[in-house]
XYZ file of N, CA and C in Angstrom:
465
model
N -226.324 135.672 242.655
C -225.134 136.267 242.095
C -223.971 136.030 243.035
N -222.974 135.702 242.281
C -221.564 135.377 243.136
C -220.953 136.526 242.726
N -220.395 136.973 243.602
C -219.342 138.268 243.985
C -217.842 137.560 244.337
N -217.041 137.777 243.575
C -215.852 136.946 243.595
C -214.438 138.089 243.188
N -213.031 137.852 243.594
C -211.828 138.728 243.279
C -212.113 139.639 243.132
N -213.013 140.940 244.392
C -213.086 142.159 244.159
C -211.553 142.440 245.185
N -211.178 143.973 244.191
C -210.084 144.724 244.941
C -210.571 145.600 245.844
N -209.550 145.545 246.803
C -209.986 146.727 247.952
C -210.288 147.679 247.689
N -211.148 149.037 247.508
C -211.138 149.975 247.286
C -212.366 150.325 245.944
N -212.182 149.252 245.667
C -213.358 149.012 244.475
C -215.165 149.490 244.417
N -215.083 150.620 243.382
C -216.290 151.290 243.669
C -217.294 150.044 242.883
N -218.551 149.738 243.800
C -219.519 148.867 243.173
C -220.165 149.507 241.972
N -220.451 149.073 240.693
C -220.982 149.896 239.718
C -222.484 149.344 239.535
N -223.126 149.704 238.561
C -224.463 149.433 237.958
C -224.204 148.209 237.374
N -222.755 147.267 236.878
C -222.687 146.742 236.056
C -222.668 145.297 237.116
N -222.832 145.485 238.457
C -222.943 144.309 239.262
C -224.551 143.817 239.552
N -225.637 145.219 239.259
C -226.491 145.188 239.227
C -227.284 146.077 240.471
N -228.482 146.670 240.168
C -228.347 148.028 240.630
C -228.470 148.078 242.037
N -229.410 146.892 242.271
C -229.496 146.782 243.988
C -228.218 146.197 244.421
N -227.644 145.638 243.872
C -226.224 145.189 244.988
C -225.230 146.545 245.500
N -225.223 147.033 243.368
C -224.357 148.893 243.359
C -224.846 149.645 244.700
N -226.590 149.873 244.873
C -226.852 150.645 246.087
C -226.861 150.370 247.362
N -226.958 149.038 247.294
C -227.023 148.183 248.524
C -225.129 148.636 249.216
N -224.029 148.286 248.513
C -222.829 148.350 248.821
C -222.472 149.784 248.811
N -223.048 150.668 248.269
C -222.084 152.045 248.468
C -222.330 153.168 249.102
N -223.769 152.475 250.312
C -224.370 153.208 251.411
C -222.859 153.566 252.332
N -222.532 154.925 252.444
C -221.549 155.351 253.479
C -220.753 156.153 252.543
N -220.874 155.850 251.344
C -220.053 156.752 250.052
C -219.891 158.449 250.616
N -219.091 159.410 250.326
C -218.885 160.617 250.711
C -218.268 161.437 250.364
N -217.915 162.599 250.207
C -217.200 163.835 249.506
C -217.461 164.730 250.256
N -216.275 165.709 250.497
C -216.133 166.872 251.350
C -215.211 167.667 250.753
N -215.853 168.901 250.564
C -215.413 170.225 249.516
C -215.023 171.265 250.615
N -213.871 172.379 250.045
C -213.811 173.871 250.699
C -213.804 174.711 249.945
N -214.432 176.116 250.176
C -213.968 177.254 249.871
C -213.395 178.245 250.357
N -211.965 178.676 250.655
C -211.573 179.601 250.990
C -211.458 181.135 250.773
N -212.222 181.788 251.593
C -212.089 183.174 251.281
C -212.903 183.578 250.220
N -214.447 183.342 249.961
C -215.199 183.541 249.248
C -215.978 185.476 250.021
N -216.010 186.247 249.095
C -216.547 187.718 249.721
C -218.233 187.331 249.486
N -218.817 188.017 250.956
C -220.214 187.572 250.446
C -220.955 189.395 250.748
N -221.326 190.070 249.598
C -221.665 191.397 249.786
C -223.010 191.325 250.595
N -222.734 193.184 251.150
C -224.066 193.525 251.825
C -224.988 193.046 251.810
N -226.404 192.209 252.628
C -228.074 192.363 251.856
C -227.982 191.535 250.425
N -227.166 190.440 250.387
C -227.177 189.873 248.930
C -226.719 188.030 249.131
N -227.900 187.415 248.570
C -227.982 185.929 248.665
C -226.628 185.489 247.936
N -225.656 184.993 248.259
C -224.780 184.563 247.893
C -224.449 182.709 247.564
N -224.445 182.270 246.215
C -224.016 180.827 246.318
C -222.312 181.345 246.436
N -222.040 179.720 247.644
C -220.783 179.617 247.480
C -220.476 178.657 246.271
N -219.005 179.695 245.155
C -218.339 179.033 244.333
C -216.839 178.409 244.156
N -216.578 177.666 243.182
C -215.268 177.727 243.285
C -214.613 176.820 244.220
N -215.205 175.408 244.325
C -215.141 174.387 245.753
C -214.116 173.763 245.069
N -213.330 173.157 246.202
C -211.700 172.430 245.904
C -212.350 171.446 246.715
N -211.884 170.093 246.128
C -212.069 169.008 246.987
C -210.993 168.365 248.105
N -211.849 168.067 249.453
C -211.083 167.770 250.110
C -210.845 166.164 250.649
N -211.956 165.373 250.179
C -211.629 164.720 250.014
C -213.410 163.696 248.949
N -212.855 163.480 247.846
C -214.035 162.466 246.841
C -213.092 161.509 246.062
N -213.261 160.559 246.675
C -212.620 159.187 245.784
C -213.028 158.602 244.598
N -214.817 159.394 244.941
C -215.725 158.858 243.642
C -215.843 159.929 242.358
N -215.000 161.210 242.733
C -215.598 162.236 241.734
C -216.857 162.673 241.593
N -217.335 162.955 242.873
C -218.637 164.044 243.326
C -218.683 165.341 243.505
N -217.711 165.791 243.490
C -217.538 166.973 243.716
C -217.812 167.966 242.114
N -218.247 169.158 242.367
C -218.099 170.080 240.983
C -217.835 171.141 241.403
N -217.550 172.317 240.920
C -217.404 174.084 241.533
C -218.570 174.499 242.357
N -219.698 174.030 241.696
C -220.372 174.791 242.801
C -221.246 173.806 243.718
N -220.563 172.970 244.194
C -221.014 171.816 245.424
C -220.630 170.276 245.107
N -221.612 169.331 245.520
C -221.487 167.956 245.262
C -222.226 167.328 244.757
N -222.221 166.911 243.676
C -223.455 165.874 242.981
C -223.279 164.590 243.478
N -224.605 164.167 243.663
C -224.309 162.754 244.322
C -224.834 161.878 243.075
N -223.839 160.629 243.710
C -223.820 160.029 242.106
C -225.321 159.129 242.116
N -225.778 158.922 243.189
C -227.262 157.886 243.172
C -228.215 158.372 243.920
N -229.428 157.751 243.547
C -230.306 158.382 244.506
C -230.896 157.929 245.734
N -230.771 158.111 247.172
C -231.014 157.780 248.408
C -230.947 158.751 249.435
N -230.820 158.528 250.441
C -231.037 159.110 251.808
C -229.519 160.132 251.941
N -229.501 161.231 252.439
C -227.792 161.755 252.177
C -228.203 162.804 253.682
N -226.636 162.834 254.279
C -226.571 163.631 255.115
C -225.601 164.754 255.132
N -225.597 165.792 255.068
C -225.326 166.877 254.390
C -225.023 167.681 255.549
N -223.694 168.705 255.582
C -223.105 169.151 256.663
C -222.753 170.628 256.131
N -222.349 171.310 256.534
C -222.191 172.437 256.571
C -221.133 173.296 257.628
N -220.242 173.820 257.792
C -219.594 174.840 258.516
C -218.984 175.976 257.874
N -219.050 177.150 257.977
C -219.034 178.438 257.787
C -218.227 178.989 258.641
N -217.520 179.976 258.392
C -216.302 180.685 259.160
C -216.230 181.896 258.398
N -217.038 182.599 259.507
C -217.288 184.363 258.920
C -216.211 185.582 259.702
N -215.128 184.551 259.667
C -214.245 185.742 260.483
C -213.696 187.009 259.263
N -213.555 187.225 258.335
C -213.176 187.994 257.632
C -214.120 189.519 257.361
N -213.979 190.274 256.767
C -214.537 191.285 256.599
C -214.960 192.146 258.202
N -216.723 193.076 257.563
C -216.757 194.164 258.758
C -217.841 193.162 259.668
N -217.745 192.583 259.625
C -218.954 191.617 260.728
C -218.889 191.909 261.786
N -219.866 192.548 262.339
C -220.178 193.088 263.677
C -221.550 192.319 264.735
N -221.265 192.336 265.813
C -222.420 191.659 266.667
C -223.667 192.267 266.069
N -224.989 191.062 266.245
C -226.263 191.914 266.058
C -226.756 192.009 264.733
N -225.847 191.151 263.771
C -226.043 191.459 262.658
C -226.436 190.056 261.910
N -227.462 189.961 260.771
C -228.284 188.745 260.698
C -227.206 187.945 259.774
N -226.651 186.912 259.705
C -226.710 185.963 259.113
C -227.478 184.776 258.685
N -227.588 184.521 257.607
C -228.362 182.998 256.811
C -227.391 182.198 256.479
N -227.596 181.120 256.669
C -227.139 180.036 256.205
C -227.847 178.710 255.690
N -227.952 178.405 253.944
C -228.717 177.202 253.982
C -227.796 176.198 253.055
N -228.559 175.061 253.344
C -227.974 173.823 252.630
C -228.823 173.676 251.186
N -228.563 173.555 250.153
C -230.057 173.232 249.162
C -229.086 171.984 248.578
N -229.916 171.513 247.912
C -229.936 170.823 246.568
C -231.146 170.924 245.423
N -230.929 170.611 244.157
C -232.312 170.995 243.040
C -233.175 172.155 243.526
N -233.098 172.664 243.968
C -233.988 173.870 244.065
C -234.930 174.237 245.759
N -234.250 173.233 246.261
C -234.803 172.704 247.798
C -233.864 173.476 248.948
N -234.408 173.954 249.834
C -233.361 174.202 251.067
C -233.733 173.045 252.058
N -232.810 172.339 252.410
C -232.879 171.314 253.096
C -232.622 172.025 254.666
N -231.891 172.725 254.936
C -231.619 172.783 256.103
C -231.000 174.805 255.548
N -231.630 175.082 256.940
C -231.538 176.638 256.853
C -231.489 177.251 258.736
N -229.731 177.991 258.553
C -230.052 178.691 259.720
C -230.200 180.124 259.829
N -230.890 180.822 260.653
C -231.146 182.280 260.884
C -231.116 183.035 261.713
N -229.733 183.832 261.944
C -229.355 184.126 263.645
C -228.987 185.478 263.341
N -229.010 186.363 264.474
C -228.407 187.364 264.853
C -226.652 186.630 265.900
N -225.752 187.486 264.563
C -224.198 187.122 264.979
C -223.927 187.746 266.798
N -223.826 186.900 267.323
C -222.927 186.933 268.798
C -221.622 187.565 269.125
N -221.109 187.807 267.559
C -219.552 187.869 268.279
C -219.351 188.839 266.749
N -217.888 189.855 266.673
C -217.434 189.763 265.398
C -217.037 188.864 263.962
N -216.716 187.681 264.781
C -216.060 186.275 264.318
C -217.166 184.985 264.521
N -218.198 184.957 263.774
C -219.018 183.866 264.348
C -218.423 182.899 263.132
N -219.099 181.393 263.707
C -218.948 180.538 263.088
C -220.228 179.482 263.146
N -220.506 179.130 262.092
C -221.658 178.364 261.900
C -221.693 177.181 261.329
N -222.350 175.973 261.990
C -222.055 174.528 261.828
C -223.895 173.983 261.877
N -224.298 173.386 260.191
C -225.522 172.986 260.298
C -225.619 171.684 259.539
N -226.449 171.047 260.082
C -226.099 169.523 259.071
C -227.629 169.152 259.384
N -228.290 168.004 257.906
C -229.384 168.020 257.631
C -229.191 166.724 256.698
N -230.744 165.949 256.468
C -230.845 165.047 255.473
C -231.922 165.120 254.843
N -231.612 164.205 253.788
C -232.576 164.523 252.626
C -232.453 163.630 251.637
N -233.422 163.288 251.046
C -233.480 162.007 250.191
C -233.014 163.136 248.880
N -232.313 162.475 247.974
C -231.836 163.513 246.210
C -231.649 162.179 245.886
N -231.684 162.363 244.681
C -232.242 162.181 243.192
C -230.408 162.106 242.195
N -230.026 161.137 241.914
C -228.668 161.073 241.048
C -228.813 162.625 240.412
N -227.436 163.275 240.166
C -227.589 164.320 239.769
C -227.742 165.231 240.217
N -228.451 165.345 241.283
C -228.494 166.971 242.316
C -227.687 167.335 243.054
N -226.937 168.289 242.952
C -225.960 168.707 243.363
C -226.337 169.655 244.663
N -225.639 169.272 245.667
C -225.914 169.702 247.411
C -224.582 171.513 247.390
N -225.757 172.301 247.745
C -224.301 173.850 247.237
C -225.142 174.254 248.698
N -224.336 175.610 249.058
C -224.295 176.308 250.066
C -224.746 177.447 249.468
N -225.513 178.469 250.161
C -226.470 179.456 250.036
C -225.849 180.321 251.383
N -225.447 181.881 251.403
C -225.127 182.531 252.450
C -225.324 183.754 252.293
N -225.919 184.642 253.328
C -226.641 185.776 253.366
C -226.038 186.843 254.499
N -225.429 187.878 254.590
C -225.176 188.631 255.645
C -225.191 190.140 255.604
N -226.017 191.081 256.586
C -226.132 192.397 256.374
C -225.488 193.135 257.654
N -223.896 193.235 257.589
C -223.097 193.754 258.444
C -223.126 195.180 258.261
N -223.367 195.438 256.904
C -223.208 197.160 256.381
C -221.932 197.018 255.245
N -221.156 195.909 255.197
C -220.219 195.618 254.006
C -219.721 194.560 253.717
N -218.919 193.997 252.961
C -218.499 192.707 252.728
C -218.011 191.856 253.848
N -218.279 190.489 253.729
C -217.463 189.977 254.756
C -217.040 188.775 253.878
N -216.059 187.926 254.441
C -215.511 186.701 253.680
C -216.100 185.908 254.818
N -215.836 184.198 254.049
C -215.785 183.194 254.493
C -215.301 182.413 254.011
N -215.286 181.325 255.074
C -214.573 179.543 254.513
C -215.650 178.939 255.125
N -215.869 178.048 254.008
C -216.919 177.016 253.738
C -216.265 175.244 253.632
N -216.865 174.582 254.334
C -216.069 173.191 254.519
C -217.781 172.661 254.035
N -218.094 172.168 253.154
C -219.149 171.242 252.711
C -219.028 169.688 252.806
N -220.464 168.860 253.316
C -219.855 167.009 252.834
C -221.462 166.491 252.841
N -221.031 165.898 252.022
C -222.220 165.191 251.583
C -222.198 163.272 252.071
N -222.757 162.790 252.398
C -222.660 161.363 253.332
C -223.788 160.527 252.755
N -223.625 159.555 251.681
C -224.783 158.493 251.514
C -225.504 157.886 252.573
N -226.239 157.796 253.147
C -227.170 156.895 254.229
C -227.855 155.583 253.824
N -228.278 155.640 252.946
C -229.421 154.718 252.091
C -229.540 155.177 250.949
C-alpha cells in the first residue's frame, strides 16, 4: 500500500486499513477536567460532568474517555481535595476504572487538610470503554474536588 498527499494533522482511519489505522495512531490522547465536583460522606462517588481539555479525536464524554480502538492505554489521574471539611487522618480512595475494571486504585489516610492525589496506570481496553474516575472520602462531610483525567494510546 502506497500512502501518498496525507495532510498534517490527519487522523488515520479504518478506511486506510486496520493495521496501518493502529499501527499510526499509537500516541493518540485526550485529557478531561472536573471542577468542583462535591463528593459526600462514606459514599463511592463517579466523577461527572468532564469538560475537555484537550481531544482532537473526540474521546471524551461526561463521564470520562472512550477510547476510540483497542490497545495498550495509559491512564492518569490527579485529584485536588482542597475544598470542603477534609481533615488529617481521614481515608481517601481513589480509582481509575474502565468497563467495569479498576485499573489502578489508591488508599491512604489524608496527611494534610488539602491533600492531593496523582495515580497513573495501564491497561489494555477494548474500543468503546470508557476510562472514568471513582472517589471515596469519610471526613465526617462533604468535600469537593478537581479532577484532571488523560487517557494515552501505547499500542
Amino acid at each position: 500500500m502506497t500512502i501518498a498527499s496525507v495532510t498534517a494533522g490527519t487522523l488515520i482511519t479504518e478506511a486506510w486499513g486496520n493495521s496501518v489505522a493502529d499501527a499510526l495512531n499509537v500516541g493518540r490522547c485526550a485529557s478531561v477536567t472536573r471542577s468542583s465536583q462535591t463528593v459526600s460522606n462514606n459514599s463511592n462517588t463517579s466523577i461527572t460532568s468532564l469538560t475537555a481539555n484537550y481531544d482532537p479525536d473526540g474521546w471524551s464524554v461526561s463521564t470520562g474517555i472512550e477510547v476510540p480502538t483497542t490497545g495498550v492505554y495509559l491512564m492518569a489521574v490527579q485529584i485536588d481535595w482542597s475544598g470542603g471539611t477534609m481533615a488529617s487522618n481521614k481515608r481517601i480512595i481513589s480509582q481509575i476504572r474502565a468497563a467495569g475494571t479498576t485499573y489502578v486504585e489508591d488508599d491512604r489516610l489524608t496527611a494534610s487538610s488539602t491533600p492531593n492525589v496523582a495515580i497513573s496506570g495501564t491497561g489494555y481496553l477494548t474500543s468503546g470503554n470508557v476510562v472514568s474516575v471513582l472517589v471515596y472520602q469519610n471526613s465526617g462531610g462533604s468535600s469537593d474536588v478537581t479532577v484532571n483525567l488523560s487517557a494515552y494510546r501505547l499500542q
